[in-house]
Amino acid sequence: MRLRGRGTRAAPASGVAAGDARRLAPPGRNPFVHELRLSALQKAQVAFMTLTLFPIRLLVAAFMMLLAWPFALVASLGPAEKEPEQPLALWRRVVDLLLKAIMRTMWFAGGFHHVVVKGQRALPTEAAILTLAPHSSYFDAIPVTMTMSSIVMKAESRDIPIWGTLIRYIRPVFVSRSDQDSRRKTVEEIRRRAQSGGKWPQIMIFPEGTCTNRTCLITFKPGAFIPGVPVQPVVLRYPNKLDTITWTWRGPRALEILWLTLCQFHNRVEIEFLPVYSPSEEEKRNPALYASNVRHVMAE
Ligand SMILES: *[C@@H]1O[C@H](CO)[C@@H](O)[C@H](O)[C@H]1NC(C)=O
């Protein structure tokens, strides 16, 4: 009796295709926790770096952001909703290159000396939407500044001094929390841009919608999938021994993450572009199914 009782209780958990469930959302576990424990040696290293390289890195990174600001400001003047002119004016292309270089230098100063890129980024006409996962930190801005793709983000970010100007430069799709109708408008705007035939920059979307500690992929929000256009999945990895990157609601705070990351001599990051995923007729009709299938591909 006791054995059978245990067997039936265990059934639901093991019934959800064990292998799959582990890479997707493990039942009863919560990936929004990040416990960071430093060994004595790692603490000593952080102390040493805090007194030596950290202030220099912080200064250079801050300077790069300030340097980017006037360029982004000039380039983002004018109505944000207007379609970008085609082809881009020469001066805009120069500004784009400059900003990419400045941002790359900023990440370099932060210890991201080498960004490993695997696979090939699709053209805007092949995939207007890139879905990035797992989302675990503000360092996930690295692929955004490398490509200057648009992103979907909350409207309040527009008003952050300096960083807000850089954000406006990439022509994000803003989501307003106060606007009741905001979700529908966001999806419509994503659809409009996705169907522009490459006139708008690609949109990078973090379909998980929030940061996790990368142990699994949480359920994808359907926004990226409702337009029913092909998407290119992009997998992000930070294969570092000590994870100073992860920024979840329970764990180190934003400034602590910045400090500890800048105190690591070298921070590894990997961006893998997977093949473009074209939805079937059924997936076009059913965004939740489309989202779930792309999530499975990415979990692999
Ligand atoms: C990440 O979340 C998983 C699932 O809750 C947990 O088991 C793991 O300990 C967490 N990782 C860290 C480093 O906290």
mmCIF file of N, CA and C in Angstrom, residues 20 23 28-29 54 82 167 206-207 220 232 257 286 289:
data_model
loop_
_atom_site.group_PDB
_atom_site.id
_atom_site.type_symbol
_atom_site.label_atom_id
_atom_site.label_comp_id
_atom_site.label_asym_id
_atom_site.label_seq_id
_atom_site.Cartn_x
_atom_site.Cartn_y
_atom_site.Cartn_z
ATOM 1 N N ASP A 20 12.627 16.685 -20.985
ATOM 2 C CA ASP A 20 12.136 17.979 -21.442
ATOM 3 C C ASP A 20 11.931 18.936 -20.293
ATOM 4 N N ARG A 23 14.864 20.851 -18.799
ATOM 5 C CA ARG A 23 15.396 22.012 -19.514
ATOM 6 C C ARG A 23 14.383 23.140 -19.616
ATOM 7 N N GLY A 28 7.887 23.101 -9.460
ATOM 8 C CA GLY A 28 8.146 23.415 -8.067
ATOM 9 C C GLY A 28 9.479 24.112 -7.808
ATOM 10 N N ARG A 29 10.251 24.392 -8.853
ATOM 11 C CA ARG A 29 11.491 25.119 -8.627
ATOM 12 C C ARG A 29 11.369 26.515 -9.190
ATOM 13 N N PHE A 54 39.149 48.023 -11.146
ATOM 14 C CA PHE A 54 37.744 48.415 -11.100
ATOM 15 C C PHE A 54 37.491 49.908 -11.354
ATOM 16 N N LYS A 82 8.153 57.552 -37.423
ATOM 17 C CA LYS A 82 8.348 57.549 -38.868
ATOM 18 C C LYS A 82 9.240 56.401 -39.301
ATOM 19 N N ILE A 167 18.739 54.520 -25.782
ATOM 20 C CA ILE A 167 17.606 53.627 -26.012
ATOM 21 C C ILE A 167 16.741 54.149 -27.151
ATOM 22 N N PHE A 206 12.910 39.568 -25.845
ATOM 23 C CA PHE A 206 13.201 38.560 -24.823
ATOM 24 C C PHE A 206 11.857 37.963 -24.419
ATOM 25 N N PRO A 207 11.452 36.861 -25.075
ATOM 26 C CA PRO A 207 10.068 36.405 -24.906
ATOM 27 C C PRO A 207 9.749 35.922 -23.494
ATOM 28 N N PHE A 220 7.229 31.385 -22.681
ATOM 29 C CA PHE A 220 7.399 32.536 -23.552
ATOM 30 C C PHE A 220 6.098 33.332 -23.634
ATOM 31 N N GLN A 232 14.055 34.445 -35.696
ATOM 32 C CA GLN A 232 15.343 33.773 -35.514
ATOM 33 C C GLN A 232 15.632 33.659 -34.018
ATOM 34 N N ILE A 257 26.046 43.626 -8.924
ATOM 35 C CA ILE A 257 26.377 42.869 -10.128
ATOM 36 C C ILE A 257 27.404 43.624 -10.964
ATOM 37 N N ASN A 286 -2.034 29.808 -34.078
ATOM 38 C CA ASN A 286 -1.974 29.591 -32.639
ATOM 39 C C ASN A 286 -0.632 30.067 -32.070
ATOM 40 N N LEU A 289 1.142 28.022 -29.362
ATOM 41 C CA LEU A 289 1.806 26.816 -29.868
ATOM 42 C C LEU A 289 3.136 27.183 -30.528
#
